[in-house]
Short mmCIF file of C-alpha atoms in Angstrom, two decimals:
data_model
loop_
_atom_site.label_atom_id
_atom_site.label_comp_id
_atom_site.label_asym_id
_atom_site.label_seq_id
_atom_site.Cartn_x
_atom_site.Cartn_y
_atom_site.Cartn_z
CA MET A 1283 -142.23 2.03 105.73
CA THR A 1284 -140.81 0.94 109.22
CA VAL A 1285 -141.61 3.82 111.75
CA LYS A 1286 -138.60 5.10 113.50
CA THR A 1287 -139.28 9.03 114.12
CA ALA A 1288 -141.48 11.47 115.55
CA SER A 1289 -142.72 14.82 115.75
CA LEU A 1290 -144.64 15.31 119.06
CA VAL A 1291 -147.75 17.31 119.33
CA LEU A 1292 -148.88 17.91 123.00
CA GLY A 1293 -151.87 19.89 123.75
CA SER A 1294 -153.38 22.18 126.47
CA GLY A 1295 -155.36 21.15 129.31
CA GLY A 1296 -153.97 21.62 133.06
CA ALA A 1297 -153.71 18.75 135.11
CA ARG A 1298 -154.86 16.41 132.14
CA GLY A 1299 -151.44 17.18 130.61
CA LEU A 1300 -149.67 15.24 133.22
CA ALA A 1301 -150.74 12.06 131.07
CA HIS A 1302 -148.17 13.53 128.15
CA ILE A 1303 -145.60 11.82 130.79
CA GLY A 1304 -147.46 8.44 129.82
CA VAL A 1305 -147.67 9.11 126.14
CA ILE A 1306 -144.04 10.02 126.46
CA ASP A 1307 -143.16 6.77 127.72
CA CYS A 1308 -145.19 4.87 125.81
CA ILE A 1309 -143.81 6.45 122.34
CA LYS A 1310 -139.84 5.63 124.02
CA ASN A 1311 -140.74 2.38 124.40
CA MET A 1312 -141.60 1.69 121.23
CA GLY A 1313 -138.39 2.56 119.71
CA LEU A 1314 -139.43 6.19 118.28
CA ASP A 1315 -136.88 8.85 117.99
CA ILE A 1316 -138.59 12.14 118.69
CA ARG A 1317 -137.05 14.59 116.81
CA CYS A 1318 -139.19 17.60 117.68
CA VAL A 1319 -141.67 18.57 119.81
CA ALA A 1320 -144.55 21.61 120.47
CA GLY A 1321 -147.23 22.30 122.76
CA SER A 1322 -149.22 24.75 124.35
CA SER A 1323 -150.16 24.95 128.06
CA MET A 1324 -149.57 22.19 130.26
CA GLY A 1325 -148.19 20.60 126.91
CA ALA A 1326 -145.24 23.44 126.20
CA LEU A 1327 -144.86 22.68 129.90
CA ILE A 1328 -144.49 19.08 129.34
CA GLY A 1329 -142.90 19.51 126.03
CA GLY A 1330 -139.85 21.61 127.13
CA ILE A 1331 -138.79 19.69 130.12
CA TYR A 1332 -138.91 16.74 127.88
CA ALA A 1333 -136.65 18.89 125.53
CA ALA A 1334 -134.45 19.86 127.97
CA GLY A 1335 -134.06 16.12 129.21
CA LYS A 1336 -135.35 16.50 132.56
CA LEU A 1337 -138.49 14.51 132.46
CA ASP A 1338 -137.47 12.17 135.34
CA VAL A 1339 -137.10 14.91 137.19
CA TYR A 1340 -139.99 16.65 136.72
CA ARG A 1341 -142.10 13.33 137.14
CA ASN A 1342 -140.20 12.27 140.25
CA TRP A 1343 -141.50 15.82 141.42
CA VAL A 1344 -144.71 16.25 140.67
CA CYS A 1345 -145.32 12.48 141.49
CA ALA A 1346 -145.02 13.11 145.18
CA LEU A 1347 -147.26 16.50 145.23
CA THR A 1348 -150.05 16.17 147.51
CA ARG A 1349 -153.09 18.03 147.55
CA GLY A 1350 -151.95 21.03 149.90
CA ASP A 1351 -148.50 20.95 147.95
CA VAL A 1352 -150.24 21.98 145.22
CA LEU A 1353 -152.16 24.94 146.54
CA ARG A 1354 -148.62 26.34 148.35
CA LEU A 1355 -147.38 26.85 144.77
CA LEU A 1356 -150.70 28.94 144.27
CA ASP A 1357 -149.44 32.68 144.58
CA PHE A 1358 -152.06 35.59 144.95
CA SER A 1359 -151.70 38.23 142.37
CA PHE A 1360 -154.40 40.50 144.13
CA ALA A 1361 -155.08 41.70 140.52
CA TRP A 1362 -157.84 42.03 138.34
CA SER A 1363 -156.13 40.41 135.69
CA GLY A 1364 -155.76 37.13 137.14
CA LEU A 1365 -155.81 35.31 140.24
CA PHE A 1366 -152.39 33.86 140.81
CA LYS A 1367 -149.25 35.35 138.94
CA GLY A 1368 -147.73 32.34 138.59
CA GLU A 1369 -144.44 33.48 139.85
CA ARG A 1370 -144.19 30.73 142.31
CA ILE A 1371 -144.42 27.57 140.36
CA ILE A 1372 -141.95 28.60 137.23
CA GLY A 1373 -139.67 29.60 140.12
CA LEU A 1374 -139.44 26.62 141.84
CA LEU A 1375 -139.44 24.52 138.27
CA ARG A 1376 -136.18 27.05 137.40
CA GLN A 1377 -134.51 25.74 140.72
CA LEU A 1378 -135.74 22.00 139.87
CA ILE A 1379 -134.52 21.36 136.06
CA GLY A 1380 -132.05 24.97 135.44
CA GLU A 1381 -132.63 27.91 133.51
CA CYS A 1382 -131.78 26.94 129.38
CA ASN A 1383 -132.59 28.87 126.31
CA ILE A 1384 -135.26 27.04 124.00
CA GLU A 1385 -132.13 27.64 120.75
CA ASP A 1386 -130.11 25.38 122.66
CA LEU A 1387 -132.50 22.64 123.54
CA PRO A 1388 -130.66 19.08 121.94
CA ILE A 1389 -134.39 18.61 119.60
CA PRO A 1390 -136.30 21.47 118.36
CA TYR A 1391 -139.21 23.14 120.57
CA THR A 1392 -141.90 25.29 120.26
CA ALA A 1393 -144.12 26.65 123.07
CA VAL A 1394 -147.14 28.77 121.81
CA ALA A 1395 -148.91 31.13 123.57
CA THR A 1396 -151.97 34.04 122.08
CA ASP A 1397 -151.58 37.80 121.50
CA LEU A 1398 -154.40 39.22 123.88
CA ALA A 1399 -154.03 42.09 121.65
CA THR A 1400 -154.72 40.49 118.23
CA GLY A 1401 -156.01 37.01 119.25
CA ARG A 1402 -152.86 35.21 117.07
CA GLU A 1403 -150.82 32.66 117.89
CA PHE A 1404 -146.89 33.92 119.30
CA TRP A 1405 -144.78 30.91 118.99
CA PHE A 1406 -141.70 30.82 120.73
CA THR A 1407 -138.45 29.56 119.55
CA ARG A 1408 -136.01 31.05 121.22
CA GLY A 1409 -135.27 32.35 124.47
CA PRO A 1410 -135.01 31.65 128.08
CA LEU A 1411 -137.15 27.99 128.33
CA PHE A 1412 -139.38 29.21 131.33
CA ASN A 1413 -140.62 32.60 130.20
CA ALA A 1414 -142.18 30.21 127.03
CA ILE A 1415 -143.49 28.24 129.22
CA ARG A 1416 -144.95 30.66 131.72
CA ALA A 1417 -146.59 32.34 128.50
CA SER A 1418 -148.08 29.17 127.28
CA MET A 1419 -149.64 28.38 130.53
CA ALA A 1420 -151.33 31.97 131.19
CA LEU A 1421 -154.56 30.73 131.72
CA PRO A 1422 -156.98 33.96 131.83
CA THR A 1423 -158.56 34.65 135.01
CA ILE A 1424 -156.20 32.27 136.40
CA PHE A 1425 -152.89 33.18 135.63
CA THR A 1426 -152.13 36.93 135.24
CA PRO A 1427 -150.64 37.35 131.12
CA TYR A 1428 -147.24 37.56 130.75
CA GLU A 1429 -145.82 40.59 128.94
CA HIS A 1430 -143.15 39.47 126.33
CA GLU A 1431 -141.42 42.32 123.71
CA GLY A 1432 -144.76 44.64 124.36
CA ARG A 1433 -147.33 42.41 123.49
CA LYS A 1434 -149.88 40.49 126.36
CA LEU A 1435 -149.33 37.02 126.10
CA VAL A 1436 -151.94 34.27 127.51
CA ASP A 1437 -152.78 30.91 127.28
CA GLY A 1438 -151.61 29.07 124.18
CA GLY A 1439 -155.05 26.35 123.94
CA LEU A 1440 -157.07 29.55 123.42
CA SER A 1441 -155.43 30.11 119.52
CA ASN A 1442 -154.72 26.73 119.08
CA PRO A 1443 -154.77 24.47 121.64
CA VAL A 1444 -153.01 21.31 119.37
CA PRO A 1445 -150.62 23.23 117.78
CA ILE A 1446 -149.42 20.84 114.56
CA ALA A 1447 -148.07 23.61 112.37
CA PRO A 1448 -145.16 24.54 114.20
CA THR A 1449 -143.64 20.63 113.90
CA ARG A 1450 -144.05 20.67 109.77
CA SER A 1451 -140.52 21.57 109.11
CA ILE A 1452 -139.25 19.30 110.82
CA LEU A 1453 -138.81 16.02 108.88
CA SER A 1454 -139.94 12.62 110.91
CA ASP A 1455 -142.15 9.49 109.76
CA ILE A 1456 -144.80 10.02 111.73
CA THR A 1457 -146.30 13.06 113.21
CA ILE A 1458 -147.88 12.41 116.73
CA ALA A 1459 -150.17 14.58 118.82
CA VAL A 1460 -152.13 14.43 122.49
CA ASP A 1461 -155.59 16.24 122.69
CA LEU A 1462 -156.55 16.73 126.01
CA GLY A 1463 -159.74 17.75 125.59
CA GLY A 1464 -161.50 14.42 124.13
CA ARG A 1465 -164.97 12.93 124.90
CA GLN A 1466 -165.93 12.15 127.74
CA GLU A 1467 -165.86 8.98 129.25
CA THR A 1468 -168.09 7.80 132.22
CA ALA A 1469 -165.74 4.53 132.93
CA ILE A 1470 -162.84 6.68 133.75
CA GLU A 1471 -162.79 6.88 138.07
CA THR A 1472 -162.33 10.24 139.38
CA ALA A 1473 -161.51 9.86 143.10
CA ALA A 1474 -163.00 12.76 145.74
CA CYS A 1475 -160.38 15.37 146.70
CA PRO A 1476 -159.41 14.13 150.61
CA PRO A 1477 -160.35 16.94 152.93
CA GLU A 1478 -157.51 18.66 153.97
CA PRO A 1479 -157.30 18.72 158.18
CA GLU A 1480 -157.66 21.48 160.40
CA ASN A 1481 -155.98 24.86 160.96
CA THR A 1482 -153.34 23.63 158.16
CA PHE A 1483 -153.66 26.77 156.20
CA GLU A 1484 -154.36 30.35 156.79
CA GLN A 1485 -157.57 31.42 155.86
CA TYR A 1486 -156.51 32.11 152.56
CA ARG A 1487 -155.02 29.04 151.64
CA ARG A 1488 -158.83 27.64 152.60
CA ALA A 1489 -160.32 30.04 150.15
CA VAL A 1490 -158.62 28.50 147.33
CA VAL A 1491 -159.33 24.91 148.47
CA LYS A 1492 -162.85 26.23 148.42
CA PHE A 1493 -162.22 27.82 144.79
CA VAL A 1494 -160.50 24.45 143.14
CA ASN A 1495 -163.10 22.43 144.76
CA GLU A 1496 -165.74 24.74 143.19
CA LEU A 1497 -163.73 24.87 140.10
CA HIS A 1498 -164.13 21.42 139.27
CA PRO A 1499 -166.23 19.11 141.26
CA THR A 1500 -165.68 15.20 141.77
CA ALA A 1501 -167.78 12.65 139.85
CA SER A 1502 -169.30 11.41 142.84
CA ASP A 1503 -170.79 14.79 143.57
CA ASN A 1504 -174.22 14.23 142.65
CA ALA A 1505 -176.46 16.66 144.82
CA PRO A 1506 -177.93 19.72 143.36
CA ARG A 1507 -175.58 22.88 143.15
CA THR A 1508 -175.39 26.23 142.02
CA LEU A 1509 -172.15 26.83 139.36
CA GLY A 1510 -169.20 28.82 140.87
CA LEU A 1511 -167.80 31.75 138.96
CA PHE A 1512 -164.64 30.33 137.94
CA GLU A 1513 -166.83 26.47 137.13
CA VAL A 1514 -168.35 28.92 134.44
CA VAL A 1515 -165.40 30.54 132.96
CA ASN A 1516 -163.56 27.28 133.20
CA SER A 1517 -166.16 25.31 131.80
CA ALA A 1518 -166.54 28.14 128.65
CA LEU A 1519 -162.86 28.50 128.06
CA GLU A 1520 -162.83 24.26 127.76
CA MET A 1521 -165.29 24.43 125.39
CA MET A 1522 -163.90 27.31 122.88
CA GLN A 1523 -160.53 25.44 122.89
CA GLY A 1524 -162.11 22.01 121.91
CA THR A 1525 -163.89 23.97 118.86
CA VAL A 1526 -160.81 25.72 118.06
CA ALA A 1527 -158.38 22.07 118.59
CA ARG A 1528 -161.48 20.68 116.04
CA LEU A 1529 -160.94 23.22 113.83
CA LYS A 1530 -157.58 22.89 114.05
CA LEU A 1531 -157.36 19.29 113.15
CA ALA A 1532 -159.98 19.30 110.85
CA ALA A 1533 -157.34 21.12 108.34
CA ASP A 1534 -154.53 19.57 109.86
CA MET A 1535 -154.65 16.29 110.83
CA PRO A 1536 -151.57 14.56 112.42
CA ASP A 1537 -151.12 10.65 111.62
CA ALA A 1538 -151.63 9.43 115.33
CA LEU A 1539 -154.20 10.96 117.39
CA ILE A 1540 -154.11 10.68 121.07
CA GLU A 1541 -157.45 11.84 122.81
CA ILE A 1542 -157.65 12.01 126.46
CA PRO A 1543 -161.00 12.62 127.87
CA LYS A 1544 -161.98 15.88 129.06
CA ASN A 1545 -162.90 14.26 132.25
CA ALA A 1546 -159.80 12.64 133.46
CA CYS A 1547 -158.98 14.77 136.12
CA GLY A 1548 -159.71 18.53 137.33
CA THR A 1549 -157.30 21.46 135.96
CA MET A 1550 -155.94 21.79 139.11
CA ASP A 1551 -155.67 17.67 140.08
CA PHE A 1552 -151.72 17.82 139.57
CA TYR A 1553 -151.50 15.80 142.67
CA ARG A 1554 -153.25 13.31 140.47
CA ALA A 1555 -149.99 12.89 138.39
CA ARG A 1556 -149.47 8.80 138.55
CA GLU A 1557 -153.07 8.27 137.84
CA MET A 1558 -152.83 10.59 134.39
CA ILE A 1559 -149.16 9.03 133.71
CA ALA A 1560 -151.13 5.74 133.60
CA LEU A 1561 -153.69 7.11 131.58
CA GLY A 1562 -151.46 8.59 128.74
CA TYR A 1563 -149.56 4.73 128.13
CA ARG A 1564 -152.94 3.11 128.18
CA LYS A 1565 -154.72 5.80 125.48
CA ALA A 1566 -151.54 5.91 123.55
CA SER A 1567 -150.96 2.27 123.68
CA GLU A 1568 -154.27 1.67 122.30
CA VAL A 1569 -153.80 4.17 119.73
CA PHE A 1570 -150.47 2.05 118.27
CA ALA A 1571 -152.26 -1.26 118.53
CA GLU A 1572 -154.76 0.28 116.33
CA ARG A 1573 -152.65 1.59 114.28
CA SER A 1574 -151.10 -2.15 113.90
CA ASP A 1575 -153.97 -4.19 113.20
CA SER A 1576 -154.78 -1.55 110.50
CA GLN A 1577 -151.46 -2.10 108.66
#
């Protein structure tokens, strides 16, 4: 059977989710028509922007980001429920992409969040696109929960890091899923963060730099050190999401699974967009080449 259409599932994983852009490029270059897309967290963001037809606009913007730009997008919440509010980045994306409702998108789209009270998945299939994205990206301790219809919603990766089920109602020739929690690879080059110039940020901005560095140390940092609070929390969340992803995938396997190594970059390394996009394209190409060889 000639494969012509695809259902696309984009997983959660912070800045590693920029690899989704490379995967989409590879899929399109193969001549496949993406019929629907579902995503959790960063997968919801990339999937939603793709469904809105604005992926190139986002690509150009994110590829121009520096580490300092990323830090400027973080807005402190000064609340116990999360370190950042997430309103600044969502507001910027609304301006960049344009506001739209999910039901008006050219292709079916689902953003997956998690109901904090029940632990169950919550699927956004209608309503404002960026409200759904904000809810799906509300990583506990990092971003404050999103309130929707009396629910407090948090990151979709907690309940379903690779949400295949929302795509099953749409007929397509192949289901392609991207898991951002793949096995670590020692061959991946992880560049150290460049030092920030003195007096560039106010005191609280420098505190954010320290937080980001502690959250995900670079591969070149081999010195013994004490783990920071947020590194411990983030590592625990990623381990939990990895376990959930394996269970979900065992119950409902896609036709093609593209795995991005979990050590490809740190959660907040959005200034490494070009590297992640290239990695996504390469990993997708390898999977599709293996499928072609086996058929």
